[in-house]
XYZ file of C-alpha atoms in Angstrom:
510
model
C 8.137 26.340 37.792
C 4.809 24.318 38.382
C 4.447 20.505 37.688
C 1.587 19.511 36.152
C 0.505 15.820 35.254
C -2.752 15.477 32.707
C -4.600 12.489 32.369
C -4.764 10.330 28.641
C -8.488 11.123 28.449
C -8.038 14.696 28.053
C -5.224 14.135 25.789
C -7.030 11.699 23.692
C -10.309 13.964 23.371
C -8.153 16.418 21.709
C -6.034 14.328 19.197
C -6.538 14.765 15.571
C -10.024 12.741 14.331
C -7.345 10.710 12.356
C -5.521 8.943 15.139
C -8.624 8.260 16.695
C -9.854 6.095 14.168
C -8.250 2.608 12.970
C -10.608 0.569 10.645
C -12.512 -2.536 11.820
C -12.048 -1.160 15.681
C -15.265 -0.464 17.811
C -14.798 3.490 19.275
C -14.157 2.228 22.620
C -11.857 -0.136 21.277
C -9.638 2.363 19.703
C -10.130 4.817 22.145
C -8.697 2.428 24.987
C -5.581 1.181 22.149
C -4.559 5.007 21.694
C -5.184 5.864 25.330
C -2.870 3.087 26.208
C -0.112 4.459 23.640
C -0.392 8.281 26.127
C -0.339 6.223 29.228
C 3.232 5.271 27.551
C 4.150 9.002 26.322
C 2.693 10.829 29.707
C 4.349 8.592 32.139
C 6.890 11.084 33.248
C 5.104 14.778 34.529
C 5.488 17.274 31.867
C 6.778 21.008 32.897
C 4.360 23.895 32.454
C 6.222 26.812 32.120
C 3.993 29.122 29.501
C 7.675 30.453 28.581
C 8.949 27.981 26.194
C 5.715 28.785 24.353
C 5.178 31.689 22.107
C 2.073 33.539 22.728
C 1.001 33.772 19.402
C 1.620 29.923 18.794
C -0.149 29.225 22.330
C -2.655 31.528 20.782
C -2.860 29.777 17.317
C -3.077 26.142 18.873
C -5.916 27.366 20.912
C -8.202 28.821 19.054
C -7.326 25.888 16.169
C -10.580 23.807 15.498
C -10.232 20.072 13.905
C -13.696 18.360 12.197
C -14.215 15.349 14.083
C -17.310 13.264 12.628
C -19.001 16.556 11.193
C -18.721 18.569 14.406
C -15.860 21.052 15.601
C -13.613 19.971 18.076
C -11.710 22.867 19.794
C -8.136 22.597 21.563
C -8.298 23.932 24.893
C -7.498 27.769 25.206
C -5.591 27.508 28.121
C -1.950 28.380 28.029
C -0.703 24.903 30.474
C -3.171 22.661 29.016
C -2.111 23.393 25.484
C 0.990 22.789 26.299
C 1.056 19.546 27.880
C -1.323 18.258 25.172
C 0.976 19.354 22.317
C 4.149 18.146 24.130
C 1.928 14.640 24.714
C 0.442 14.314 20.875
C 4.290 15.347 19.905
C 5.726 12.275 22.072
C 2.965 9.965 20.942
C 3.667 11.033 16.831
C 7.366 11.684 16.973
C 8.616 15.287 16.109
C 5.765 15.993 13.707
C 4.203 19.664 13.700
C 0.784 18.916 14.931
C -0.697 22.071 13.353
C 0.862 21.469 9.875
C -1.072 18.123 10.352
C -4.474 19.385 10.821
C -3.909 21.743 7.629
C -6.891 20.914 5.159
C -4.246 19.376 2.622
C -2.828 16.623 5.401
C -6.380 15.871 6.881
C -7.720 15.002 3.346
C -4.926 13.079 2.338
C -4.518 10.964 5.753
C -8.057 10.304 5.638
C -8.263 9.138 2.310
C -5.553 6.953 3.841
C -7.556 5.908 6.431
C -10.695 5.341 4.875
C -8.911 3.164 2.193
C -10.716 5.803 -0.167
C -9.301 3.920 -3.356
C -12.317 1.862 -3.660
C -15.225 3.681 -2.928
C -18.575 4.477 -5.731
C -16.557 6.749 -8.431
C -13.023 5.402 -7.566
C -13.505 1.944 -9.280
C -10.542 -0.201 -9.342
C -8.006 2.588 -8.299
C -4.988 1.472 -6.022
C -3.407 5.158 -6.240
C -4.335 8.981 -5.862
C -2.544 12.237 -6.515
C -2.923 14.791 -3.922
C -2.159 18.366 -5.142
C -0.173 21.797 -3.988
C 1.411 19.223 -1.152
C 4.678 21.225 0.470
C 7.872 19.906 0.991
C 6.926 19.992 4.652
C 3.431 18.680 4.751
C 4.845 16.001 2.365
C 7.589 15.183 5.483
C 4.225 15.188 7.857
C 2.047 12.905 6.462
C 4.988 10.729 5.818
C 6.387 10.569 9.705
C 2.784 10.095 10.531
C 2.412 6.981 7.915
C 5.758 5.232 8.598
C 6.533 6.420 12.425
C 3.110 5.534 14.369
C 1.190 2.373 14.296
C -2.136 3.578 13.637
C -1.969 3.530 9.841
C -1.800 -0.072 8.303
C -0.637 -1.624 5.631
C 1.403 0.897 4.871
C 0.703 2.811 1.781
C 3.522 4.010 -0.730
C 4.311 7.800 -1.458
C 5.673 9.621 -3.873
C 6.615 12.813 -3.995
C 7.065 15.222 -6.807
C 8.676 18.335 -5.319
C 8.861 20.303 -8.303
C 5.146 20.109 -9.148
C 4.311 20.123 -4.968
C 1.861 16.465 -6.066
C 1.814 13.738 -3.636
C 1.176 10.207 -5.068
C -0.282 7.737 -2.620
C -0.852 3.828 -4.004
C -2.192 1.028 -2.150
C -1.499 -2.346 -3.495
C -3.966 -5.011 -4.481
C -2.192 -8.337 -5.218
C -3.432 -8.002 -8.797
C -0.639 -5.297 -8.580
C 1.961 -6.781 -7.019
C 1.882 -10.457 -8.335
C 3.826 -9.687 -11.628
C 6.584 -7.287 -9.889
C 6.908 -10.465 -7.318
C 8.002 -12.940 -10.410
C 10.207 -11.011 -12.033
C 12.083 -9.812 -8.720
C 12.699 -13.595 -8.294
C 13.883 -13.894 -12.029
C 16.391 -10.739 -11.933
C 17.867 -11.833 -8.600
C 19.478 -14.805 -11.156
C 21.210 -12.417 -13.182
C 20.672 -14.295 -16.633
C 22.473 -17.604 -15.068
C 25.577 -15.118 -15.200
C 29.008 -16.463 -13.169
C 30.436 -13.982 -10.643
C 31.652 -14.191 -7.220
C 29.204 -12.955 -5.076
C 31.802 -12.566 -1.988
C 32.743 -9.146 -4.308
C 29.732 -8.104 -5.417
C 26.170 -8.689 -4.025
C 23.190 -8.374 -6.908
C 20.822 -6.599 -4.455
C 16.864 -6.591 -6.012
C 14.001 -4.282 -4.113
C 10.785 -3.794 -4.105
C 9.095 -0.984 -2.959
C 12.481 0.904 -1.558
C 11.870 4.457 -0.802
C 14.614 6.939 -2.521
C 15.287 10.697 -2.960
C 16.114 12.221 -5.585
C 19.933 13.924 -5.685
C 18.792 17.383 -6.717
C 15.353 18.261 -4.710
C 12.978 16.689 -1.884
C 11.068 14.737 -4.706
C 10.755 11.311 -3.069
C 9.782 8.113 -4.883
C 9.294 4.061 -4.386
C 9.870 2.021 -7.527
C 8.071 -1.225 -7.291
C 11.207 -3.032 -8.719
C 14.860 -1.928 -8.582
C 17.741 -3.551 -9.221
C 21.156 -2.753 -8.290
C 25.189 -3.902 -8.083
C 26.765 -3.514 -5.190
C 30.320 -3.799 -4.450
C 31.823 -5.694 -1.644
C 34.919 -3.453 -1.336
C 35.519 -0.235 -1.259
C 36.891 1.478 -4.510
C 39.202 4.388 -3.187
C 37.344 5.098 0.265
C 33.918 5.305 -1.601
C 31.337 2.578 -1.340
C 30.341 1.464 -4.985
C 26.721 1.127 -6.182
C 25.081 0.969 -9.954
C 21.709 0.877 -10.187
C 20.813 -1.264 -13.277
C 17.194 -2.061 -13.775
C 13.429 -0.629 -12.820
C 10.236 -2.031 -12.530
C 6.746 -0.983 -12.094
C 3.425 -2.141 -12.546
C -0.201 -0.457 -12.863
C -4.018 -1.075 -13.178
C -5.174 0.221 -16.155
C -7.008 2.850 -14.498
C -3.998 3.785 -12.331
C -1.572 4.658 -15.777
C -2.527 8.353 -15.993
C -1.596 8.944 -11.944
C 1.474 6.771 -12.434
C 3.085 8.539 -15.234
C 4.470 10.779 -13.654
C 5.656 8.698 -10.881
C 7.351 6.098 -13.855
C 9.041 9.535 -15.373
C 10.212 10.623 -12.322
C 12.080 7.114 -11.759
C 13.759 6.788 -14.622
C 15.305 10.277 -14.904
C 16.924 10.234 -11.365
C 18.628 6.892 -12.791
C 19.855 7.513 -16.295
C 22.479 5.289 -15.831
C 19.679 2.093 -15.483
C 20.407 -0.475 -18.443
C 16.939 -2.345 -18.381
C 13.080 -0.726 -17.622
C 9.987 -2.967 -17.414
C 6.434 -1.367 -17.468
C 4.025 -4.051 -16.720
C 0.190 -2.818 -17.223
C -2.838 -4.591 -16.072
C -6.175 -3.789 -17.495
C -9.711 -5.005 -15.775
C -12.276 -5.791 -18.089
C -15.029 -3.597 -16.586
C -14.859 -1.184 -14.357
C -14.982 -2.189 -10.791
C -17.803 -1.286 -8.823
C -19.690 -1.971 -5.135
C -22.643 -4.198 -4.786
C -25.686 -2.454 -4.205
C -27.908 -2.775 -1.267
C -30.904 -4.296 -3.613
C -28.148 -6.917 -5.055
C -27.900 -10.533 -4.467
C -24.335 -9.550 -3.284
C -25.719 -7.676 -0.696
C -28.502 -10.267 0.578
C -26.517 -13.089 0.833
C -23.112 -11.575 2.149
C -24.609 -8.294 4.181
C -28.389 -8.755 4.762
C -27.850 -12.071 6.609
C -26.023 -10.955 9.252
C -28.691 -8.468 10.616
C -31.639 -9.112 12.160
C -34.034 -6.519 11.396
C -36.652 -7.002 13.553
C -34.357 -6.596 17.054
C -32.143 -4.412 15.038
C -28.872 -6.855 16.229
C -26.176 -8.653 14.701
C -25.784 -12.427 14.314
C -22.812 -13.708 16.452
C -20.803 -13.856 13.149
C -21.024 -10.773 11.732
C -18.058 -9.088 12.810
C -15.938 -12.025 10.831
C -15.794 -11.624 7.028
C -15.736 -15.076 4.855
C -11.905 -15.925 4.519
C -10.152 -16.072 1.345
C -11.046 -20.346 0.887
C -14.645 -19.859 1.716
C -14.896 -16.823 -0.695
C -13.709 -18.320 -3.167
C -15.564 -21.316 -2.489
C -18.555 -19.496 -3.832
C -17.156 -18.266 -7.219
C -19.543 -18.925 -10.105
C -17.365 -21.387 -11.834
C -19.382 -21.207 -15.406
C -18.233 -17.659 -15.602
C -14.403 -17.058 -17.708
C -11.802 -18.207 -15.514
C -10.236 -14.492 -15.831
C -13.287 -13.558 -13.901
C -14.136 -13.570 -10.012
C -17.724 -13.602 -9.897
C -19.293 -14.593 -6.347
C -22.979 -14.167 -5.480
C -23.679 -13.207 -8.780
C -21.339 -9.943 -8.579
C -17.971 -9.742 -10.302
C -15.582 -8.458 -8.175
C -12.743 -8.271 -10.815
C -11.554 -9.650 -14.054
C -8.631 -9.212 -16.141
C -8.956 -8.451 -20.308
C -4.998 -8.066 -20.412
C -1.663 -7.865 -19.359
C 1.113 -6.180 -21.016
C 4.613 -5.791 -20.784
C 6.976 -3.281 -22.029
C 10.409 -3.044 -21.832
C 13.166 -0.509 -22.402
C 16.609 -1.157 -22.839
C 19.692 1.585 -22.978
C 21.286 2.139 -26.484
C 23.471 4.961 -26.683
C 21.814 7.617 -24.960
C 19.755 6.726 -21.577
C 16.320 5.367 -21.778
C 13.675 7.511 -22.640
C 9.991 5.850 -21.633
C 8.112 8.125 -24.096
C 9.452 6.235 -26.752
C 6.660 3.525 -27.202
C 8.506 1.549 -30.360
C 12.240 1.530 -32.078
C 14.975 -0.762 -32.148
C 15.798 -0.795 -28.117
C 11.789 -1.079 -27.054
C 9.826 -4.562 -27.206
C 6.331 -5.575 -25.637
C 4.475 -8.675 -24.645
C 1.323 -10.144 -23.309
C 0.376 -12.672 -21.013
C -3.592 -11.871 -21.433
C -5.349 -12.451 -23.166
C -2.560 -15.417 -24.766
C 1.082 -15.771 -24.037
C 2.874 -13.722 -26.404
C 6.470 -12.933 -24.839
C 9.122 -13.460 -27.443
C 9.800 -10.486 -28.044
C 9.998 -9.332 -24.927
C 11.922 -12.502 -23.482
C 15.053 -11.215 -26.233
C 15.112 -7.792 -24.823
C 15.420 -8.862 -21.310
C 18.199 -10.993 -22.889
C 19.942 -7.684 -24.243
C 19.127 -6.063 -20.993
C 21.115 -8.624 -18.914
C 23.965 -8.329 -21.131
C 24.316 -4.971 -20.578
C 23.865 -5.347 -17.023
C 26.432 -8.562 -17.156
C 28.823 -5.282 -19.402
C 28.063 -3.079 -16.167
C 29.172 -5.903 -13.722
C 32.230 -6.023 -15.485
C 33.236 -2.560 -15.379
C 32.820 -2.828 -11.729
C 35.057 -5.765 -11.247
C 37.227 -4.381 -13.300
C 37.714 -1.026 -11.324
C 37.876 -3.480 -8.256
C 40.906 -5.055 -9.351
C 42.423 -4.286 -12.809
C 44.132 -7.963 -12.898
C 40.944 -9.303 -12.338
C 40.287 -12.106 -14.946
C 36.421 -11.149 -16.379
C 37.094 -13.567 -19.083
C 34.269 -16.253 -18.070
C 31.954 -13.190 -17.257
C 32.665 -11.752 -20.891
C 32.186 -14.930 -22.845
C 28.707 -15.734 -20.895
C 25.774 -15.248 -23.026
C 22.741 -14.228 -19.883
C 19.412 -16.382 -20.439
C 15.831 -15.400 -20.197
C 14.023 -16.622 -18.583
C 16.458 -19.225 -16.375
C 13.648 -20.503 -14.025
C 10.517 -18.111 -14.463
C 7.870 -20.058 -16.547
C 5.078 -17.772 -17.770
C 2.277 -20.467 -17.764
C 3.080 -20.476 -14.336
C 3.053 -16.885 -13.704
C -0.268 -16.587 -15.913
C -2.225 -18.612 -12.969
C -0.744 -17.080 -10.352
C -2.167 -14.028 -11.758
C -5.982 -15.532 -11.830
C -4.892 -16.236 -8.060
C -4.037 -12.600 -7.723
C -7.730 -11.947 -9.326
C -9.110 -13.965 -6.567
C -7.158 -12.757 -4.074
C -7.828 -8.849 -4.934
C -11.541 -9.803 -5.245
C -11.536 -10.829 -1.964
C -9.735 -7.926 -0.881
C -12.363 -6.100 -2.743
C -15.088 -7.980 -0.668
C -13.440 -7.134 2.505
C -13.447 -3.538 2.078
C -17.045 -3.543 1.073
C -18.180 -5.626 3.994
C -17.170 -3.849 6.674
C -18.161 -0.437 5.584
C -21.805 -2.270 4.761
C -21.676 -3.654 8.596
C -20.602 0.008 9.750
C -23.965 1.555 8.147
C -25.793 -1.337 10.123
C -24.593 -0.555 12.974
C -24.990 3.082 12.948
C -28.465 1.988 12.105
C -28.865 0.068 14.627
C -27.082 1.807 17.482
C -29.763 4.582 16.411
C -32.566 2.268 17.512
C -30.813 1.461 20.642
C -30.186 5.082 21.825
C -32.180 4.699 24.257
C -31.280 1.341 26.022
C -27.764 2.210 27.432
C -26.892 -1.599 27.971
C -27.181 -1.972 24.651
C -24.232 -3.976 22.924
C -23.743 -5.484 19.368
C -24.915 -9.225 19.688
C -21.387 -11.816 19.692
C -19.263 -8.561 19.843
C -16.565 -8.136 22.663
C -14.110 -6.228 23.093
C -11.441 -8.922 23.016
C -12.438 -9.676 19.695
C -10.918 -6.231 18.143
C -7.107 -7.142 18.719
C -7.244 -11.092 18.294
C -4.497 -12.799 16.308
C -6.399 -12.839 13.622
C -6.588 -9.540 12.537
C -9.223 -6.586 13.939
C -11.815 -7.716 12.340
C -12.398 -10.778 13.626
C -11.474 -14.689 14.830
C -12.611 -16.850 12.334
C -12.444 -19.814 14.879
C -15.217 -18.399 17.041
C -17.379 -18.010 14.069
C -20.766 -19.684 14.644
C -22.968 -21.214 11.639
C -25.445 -18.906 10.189
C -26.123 -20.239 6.499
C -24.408 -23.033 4.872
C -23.961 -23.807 1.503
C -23.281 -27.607 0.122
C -21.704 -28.448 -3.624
C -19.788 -31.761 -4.135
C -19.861 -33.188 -0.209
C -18.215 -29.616 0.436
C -20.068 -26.877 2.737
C -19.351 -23.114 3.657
C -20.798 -20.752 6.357
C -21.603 -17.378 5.535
């Protein structure tokens, strides 16, 4: 048996086009961050006996081609090589099947991942895609590749429908999150009820990964809420889940559905189910390179002429200086900066389920145990604030059963005669702003996206002019600059001036 050691370049020129792209990272940047992660993986030789290996899988793996950047990249045919690179991409991605990976299905979905291709032209305002004739096994894949490795972040959320083989992926704007956020901190409060928490803990999640009991569907409420008792009851550990959450863009609902279906049959038991939906008032879409968007944010930072960046062009505006330039005559529900809105809000709308006799059933839009409220485009939550009143009693009913089947001489008497309040400290004026903050802060988000893709057209542009002049670099780019504590894009400290703007004594640099 031969020992044969092979060097991280070789192993990184035949990794999956995927893992050798992280956005906001120059190419040699990334290349030297992954090359670093095989330097880790290939430290000990690897053994090259052709034995362990099937012939026809040696075979496969060889002749194998991935698409990197429009052109065919081909894994080495030999036997040894093949080997050690498998047994090297394996270490450096966990146990994952590298093949199953590179299947058409896994690519597409990874690199819509990757490419954060939620917002693009045609996707408007979507924070969520359904992928289609996903397996059980390319689902467990794409997922070990997402939440095992480093190179995909922030982490996206996935669910899985096993019995319809669709994958659901969502990325979160804050628009999406900022309601779920309030009323997790409102639910943790239990209606004001009085119990000992020593015996049982009220334990509230967000975005919790679960299986289903009977398949491989997998899916992540955005709110869950759950009892769970301190002792033991007869060698079993005791948990009721109680409540669900989630929350969509209006263009999102369709996708979600499903997902929201899915949730609330693999917990019949739940007492209380709040849909929160948040519409845009237009649809979302890019500035275009002829917009005043693009001149003042984009155009700026290129010089034309020499064909080279400014010194600050790798650093977006932050979120204060962004926001700095909103057009402040335009509806406060709107962001509009350099005379392009980047998102507005026409409503949101609450509805909320709560369990009567039979378990809840969310196509049920109106009856007796269904209520709805707004907080756009007025505050109209009555309705809704007295069926998350009947919710928490039957969740304070629930608590009591446990207790109960804790300890049978348990008194429950205060816990009976307590009448849960809604809301105990969440104040929906105050929640109402912090979702024109969330407007802001998923315009900006928004802006970011946009940016950066606009600067990676320059520079492909501009790299083009330069093919010839191999000491050609970016002008105020280093390589330093791609992992700085500030985030891969840039640090905003070492920003230099480039165009300032004054209003009220106040200036920003863009």
């Amino acid at each position: 048996m031969s020992t044969v050691v092979i060097s991280p370049e070789s192993c990184y020129s035949s990794l999956p086009d995927f893992f050798r792209r992280n956005s906001g990272q120059s190419h040699s940047s990334q290349e030297k961050f992954v090359k670093s992660h095989l330097k880790k993986s290939l430290s000990s030789p690897v053994s090259a006996s052709s034995s362990n290996w099937e012939a026809n899988s040696i075979k496969s793996t060889a002749e194998s081609s991935l698409l990197t950047n429009g052109n065919k990249l081909t894994l080495p045919a030999t036997p040894t090589e093949t080997q050690l690179i498998r047994t090297a991409t394996k270490r450096l991605i966990s146990t994952i099947d590298c093949d199953l990976i590179s299947s058409g299905r896994c690519k597409n979905v990874l690199k819509a991942i990757l490419d954060s291709d939620f917002n693009r032209p045609g996707q408007f305002n979507r924070t969520s895609k359904a992928f289609s004739d996903i397996s059980a096994d390319e689902y467990e894949a794409i997922s070990k590749v997402v939440f095992e490795t480093e190179h995909i972040y922030p982490k996206p959320r996935l669910t899985f429908l096993s019995d319809r083989s669709i994958l659901i992926v969502e990325m979160a704007l804050p628009l999406h999150e900022v309601g779920i956020t309030f009323l997790a901190s409102e639910l943790s409060l239990l209606g004001g009820i009085p119990f000992d928490e020593r015996l049982v803990t009220v334990v509230v999640d967000t975005n919790r990964r679960r299986n289903t009991l009977n398949s491989r569907s997998i899916y992540t409420p955005d709110l869950s809420v759950s009892f769970r008792l301190m002792k033991k009851l007869h060698g079993r550990r005791q948990v009721r889940h109680v409540a669900l959450g989630e929350s969509a863009l209006s263009q999102d609902e369709d996708v979600l559905r499903e997902k929201f279906k899915l949730e609330v049959a693999s917990n019949t038991e739940v007492d209380l189910v709040v849909k929160l939906k948040v519409d845009e008032g237009d649809d979302y879409e890019r500035p275009g390179p002829t917009s005043d968007a693009y001149k003042l944010l984009v155009a700026t930072k290129f010089n034309q002429d020499s064909k080279t960046f400014v010194p600050s062009a790798e650093c977006h505006l932050p979120l204060d200086d962004f926001t700095f330039l909103m057009d402040m005559s335009a509806p406060s529900t709107s962001v509009v900066v350099a005379g392009h809105t980047w998102c507005s809000i026409s409503a949101v709308r609450f509805q909320i389920w709560v369990r009567g006799n039979h378990p809840i059933d969310v196509n049920v839009d109106d009856g007796p145990d269904v209520a709805h409220g707004t907080l756009f485009p007025s505050i109209d939550m009555d309705n809704a604030n007295e069926m998350m009143k009947r919710g928490l009693a039957r969740m304070r009913d629930r608590l009591v059963a446990l207790l109960q089947a804790s300890d049978p001489q348990f008194d429950v008497s205060h816990i009976t005669q307590y009448d849960p309040m809604f809301p105990v400290k969440l104040n929906w004026d105050h929640c109402r702003n912090n979702f024109l903050i969330a407007a802001e802060e998923t315009a900006h988000a928004r802006y970011i996206e946009w940016y950066h893709d606009e600067l990676k057209k320059l520079r492909n542009l501009s790299q083009a002019g330069h093919d010839s002049d191999s000491s050609y670099t970016d002008s105020g780019t280093s390589q330093s600059d791609d992992f700085s504590d500030d985030g891969p894009y840039c640090n905003t400290r070492a920003r230099k001036k480039q165009r300032t703007f004054e209003s009220d004594g106040e200036s920003v640099t863009i």
